[in-house]
């Protein structure tokens, strides 16, 4: 079964760019959507965006100007970059698979999460 | 402010039944988009609990059930157990935002 493992820098300064990577084990990119979701400390979940198995992307309008999601099929990885960071971007970031069923698909499985703190 | 509205907290005694509501609008649940539910235990990643409004993934006890009607959905938990104490989130798709949306989450306390 598919498992996701993610990594990236956990402490960044304001105005810097967040960079996280998620590796897909036990499966491939074909037929699914690959998502990033974040959760500020003590708060709820926010969908950041997705990349399809064919490389098409879709982003949350509130973050669209700062987000880039890409993939490397040769390594079974997909990545998140979020630029111009502020303290409001401090959160646990999760990667997750969205089965290619329809636009209203679910997320399963999830990565273990990476806490990213933005502080000067 | 989340696009989908959930009560901040619910509680129940062991063995009891509780329900968690998820209210949306004509832009998401009311359009016919599916609702999914997640359980998040402390300090862990969310786990899929219900998908496609009422389907349980393999391994999820049948004490958990989901339903949808109109612009709302509900998660029911029967035979409450101490290990059910967690945060629960609903999720759907919003056509105005052209993306996935979550509820604000509901903290379940087992008394």
PDB file of C-alpha atoms in Angstrom, chain B residues 1-110:
ATOM      1  CA  UNK B   1     -13.593  31.257   9.085  1.00  0.00           C
ATOM      2  CA  UNK B   2     -13.924  27.797   7.529  1.00  0.00           C
ATOM      3  CA  UNK B   3     -16.077  27.197   4.463  1.00  0.00           C
ATOM      4  CA  UNK B   4     -17.666  24.189   6.190  1.00  0.00           C
ATOM      5  CA  UNK B   5     -19.075  24.752   9.685  1.00  0.00           C
ATOM      6  CA  UNK B   6     -18.644  22.260  12.514  1.00  0.00           C
ATOM      7  CA  UNK B   7     -19.386  22.617  16.232  1.00  0.00           C
ATOM      8  CA  UNK B   8     -16.151  23.344  18.125  1.00  0.00           C
ATOM      9  CA  UNK B   9     -16.769  20.569  20.622  1.00  0.00           C
ATOM     10  CA  UNK B  10     -19.008  17.641  21.520  1.00  0.00           C
ATOM     11  CA  UNK B  11     -18.884  15.229  24.413  1.00  0.00           C
ATOM     12  CA  UNK B  12     -20.388  11.973  25.563  1.00  0.00           C
ATOM     13  CA  UNK B  13     -19.998   9.236  28.113  1.00  0.00           C
ATOM     14  CA  UNK B  14     -18.525   5.841  27.262  1.00  0.00           C
ATOM     15  CA  UNK B  15     -21.054   3.715  25.422  1.00  0.00           C
ATOM     16  CA  UNK B  16     -23.150   6.663  24.297  1.00  0.00           C
ATOM     17  CA  UNK B  17     -23.820   7.944  20.793  1.00  0.00           C
ATOM     18  CA  UNK B  18     -22.667  11.328  19.544  1.00  0.00           C
ATOM     19  CA  UNK B  19     -23.074  13.124  16.244  1.00  0.00           C
ATOM     20  CA  UNK B  20     -20.957  15.823  14.628  1.00  0.00           C
ATOM     21  CA  UNK B  21     -22.518  18.084  12.037  1.00  0.00           C
ATOM     22  CA  UNK B  22     -20.886  19.674   9.010  1.00  0.00           C
ATOM     23  CA  UNK B  23     -22.811  22.488   7.344  1.00  0.00           C
ATOM     24  CA  UNK B  24     -21.935  23.812   3.929  1.00  0.00           C
ATOM     25  CA  UNK B  25     -23.698  25.697   1.144  1.00  0.00           C
ATOM     26  CA  UNK B  26     -24.937  25.479  -2.408  1.00  0.00           C
ATOM     27  CA  UNK B  27     -21.343  25.992  -3.508  1.00  0.00           C
ATOM     28  CA  UNK B  28     -20.110  22.739  -1.990  1.00  0.00           C
ATOM     29  CA  UNK B  29     -22.144  20.057  -0.195  1.00  0.00           C
ATOM     30  CA  UNK B  30     -25.405  21.384  -1.624  1.00  0.00           C
ATOM     31  CA  UNK B  31     -24.105  20.937  -5.159  1.00  0.00           C
ATOM     32  CA  UNK B  32     -23.843  17.212  -4.532  1.00  0.00           C
ATOM     33  CA  UNK B  33     -20.148  16.972  -3.804  1.00  0.00           C
ATOM     34  CA  UNK B  34     -19.126  14.161  -1.487  1.00  0.00           C
ATOM     35  CA  UNK B  35     -18.203  14.717   2.148  1.00  0.00           C
ATOM     36  CA  UNK B  36     -15.307  12.927   3.832  1.00  0.00           C
ATOM     37  CA  UNK B  37     -14.366  12.701   7.506  1.00  0.00           C
ATOM     38  CA  UNK B  38     -11.011  12.478   9.264  1.00  0.00           C
ATOM     39  CA  UNK B  39      -9.961  11.621  12.803  1.00  0.00           C
ATOM     40  CA  UNK B  40      -6.904  13.344  14.227  1.00  0.00           C
ATOM     41  CA  UNK B  41      -5.441  11.991  17.436  1.00  0.00           C
ATOM     42  CA  UNK B  42      -3.136  14.320  19.394  1.00  0.00           C
ATOM     43  CA  UNK B  43       0.186  14.994  17.699  1.00  0.00           C
ATOM     44  CA  UNK B  44      -0.592  12.749  14.719  1.00  0.00           C
ATOM     45  CA  UNK B  45      -1.587  13.209  11.095  1.00  0.00           C
ATOM     46  CA  UNK B  46      -5.288  13.062  10.217  1.00  0.00           C
ATOM     47  CA  UNK B  47      -6.617   9.639   9.314  1.00  0.00           C
ATOM     48  CA  UNK B  48      -9.401   8.976   6.826  1.00  0.00           C
ATOM     49  CA  UNK B  49     -12.498   7.813   8.692  1.00  0.00           C
ATOM     50  CA  UNK B  50     -15.359   8.065   6.179  1.00  0.00           C
ATOM     51  CA  UNK B  51     -15.186   8.694   2.429  1.00  0.00           C
ATOM     52  CA  UNK B  52     -17.896   9.328  -0.118  1.00  0.00           C
ATOM     53  CA  UNK B  53     -20.389  10.449   2.558  1.00  0.00           C
ATOM     54  CA  UNK B  54     -20.904   7.043   4.166  1.00  0.00           C
ATOM     55  CA  UNK B  55     -18.148   4.583   3.241  1.00  0.00           C
ATOM     56  CA  UNK B  56     -15.680   3.217   5.782  1.00  0.00           C
ATOM     57  CA  UNK B  57     -12.115   2.353   4.763  1.00  0.00           C
ATOM     58  CA  UNK B  58     -10.905  -1.077   5.725  1.00  0.00           C
ATOM     59  CA  UNK B  59     -10.090  -1.220   9.428  1.00  0.00           C
ATOM     60  CA  UNK B  60     -12.468   1.531  10.574  1.00  0.00           C
ATOM     61  CA  UNK B  61     -14.975   0.114  13.087  1.00  0.00           C
ATOM     62  CA  UNK B  62     -18.644   0.122  12.122  1.00  0.00           C
ATOM     63  CA  UNK B  63     -19.275   2.292  15.197  1.00  0.00           C
ATOM     64  CA  UNK B  64     -18.447   5.167  12.847  1.00  0.00           C
ATOM     65  CA  UNK B  65     -21.001   6.136  10.212  1.00  0.00           C
ATOM     66  CA  UNK B  66     -21.626   9.078   7.915  1.00  0.00           C
ATOM     67  CA  UNK B  67     -24.604  10.600   6.169  1.00  0.00           C
ATOM     68  CA  UNK B  68     -25.403  13.569   3.972  1.00  0.00           C
ATOM     69  CA  UNK B  69     -28.562  15.527   3.250  1.00  0.00           C
ATOM     70  CA  UNK B  70     -28.979  18.799   1.432  1.00  0.00           C
ATOM     71  CA  UNK B  71     -26.227  21.207   2.414  1.00  0.00           C
ATOM     72  CA  UNK B  72     -25.147  19.252   5.506  1.00  0.00           C
ATOM     73  CA  UNK B  73     -23.465  16.047   6.542  1.00  0.00           C
ATOM     74  CA  UNK B  74     -23.108  14.197   9.824  1.00  0.00           C
ATOM     75  CA  UNK B  75     -20.703  11.816  11.474  1.00  0.00           C
ATOM     76  CA  UNK B  76     -22.165   9.475  14.081  1.00  0.00           C
ATOM     77  CA  UNK B  77     -20.157   7.529  16.621  1.00  0.00           C
ATOM     78  CA  UNK B  78     -21.915   4.863  18.635  1.00  0.00           C
ATOM     79  CA  UNK B  79     -20.626   2.937  21.632  1.00  0.00           C
ATOM     80  CA  UNK B  80     -18.196   5.709  22.542  1.00  0.00           C
ATOM     81  CA  UNK B  81     -14.793   4.564  23.723  1.00  0.00           C
ATOM     82  CA  UNK B  82     -12.001   6.464  25.426  1.00  0.00           C
ATOM     83  CA  UNK B  83      -9.790   6.059  22.359  1.00  0.00           C
ATOM     84  CA  UNK B  84     -12.329   7.983  20.258  1.00  0.00           C
ATOM     85  CA  UNK B  85     -11.264  11.192  21.999  1.00  0.00           C
ATOM     86  CA  UNK B  86      -9.798  13.208  19.123  1.00  0.00           C
ATOM     87  CA  UNK B  87     -10.424  16.046  16.682  1.00  0.00           C
ATOM     88  CA  UNK B  88     -12.734  15.316  13.748  1.00  0.00           C
ATOM     89  CA  UNK B  89     -12.773  17.175  10.427  1.00  0.00           C
ATOM     90  CA  UNK B  90     -15.142  17.134   7.488  1.00  0.00           C
ATOM     91  CA  UNK B  91     -13.937  17.877   3.943  1.00  0.00           C
ATOM     92  CA  UNK B  92     -15.583  18.470   0.585  1.00  0.00           C
ATOM     93  CA  UNK B  93     -15.075  20.348  -2.676  1.00  0.00           C
ATOM     94  CA  UNK B  94     -16.140  23.920  -3.331  1.00  0.00           C
ATOM     95  CA  UNK B  95     -16.919  24.937  -6.908  1.00  0.00           C
ATOM     96  CA  UNK B  96     -16.434  28.648  -6.229  1.00  0.00           C
ATOM     97  CA  UNK B  97     -12.932  28.058  -4.891  1.00  0.00           C
ATOM     98  CA  UNK B  98     -12.283  25.195  -7.333  1.00  0.00           C
ATOM     99  CA  UNK B  99     -10.610  23.270  -4.568  1.00  0.00           C
ATOM    100  CA  UNK B 100     -10.981  21.202  -1.438  1.00  0.00           C
ATOM    101  CA  UNK B 101     -12.311  22.745   1.742  1.00  0.00           C
ATOM    102  CA  UNK B 102     -12.356  21.613   5.360  1.00  0.00           C
ATOM    103  CA  UNK B 103     -14.531  22.213   8.366  1.00  0.00           C
ATOM    104  CA  UNK B 104     -12.994  23.950  11.344  1.00  0.00           C
ATOM    105  CA  UNK B 105     -12.819  20.724  13.307  1.00  0.00           C
ATOM    106  CA  UNK B 106     -14.693  19.324  16.301  1.00  0.00           C
ATOM    107  CA  UNK B 107     -13.034  18.179  19.501  1.00  0.00           C
ATOM    108  CA  UNK B 108     -14.677  15.071  20.922  1.00  0.00           C
ATOM    109  CA  UNK B 109     -14.321  14.575  24.648  1.00  0.00           C
ATOM    110  CA  UNK B 110     -15.201  11.209  26.184  1.00  0.00           C
TER     111      UNK B 110
END
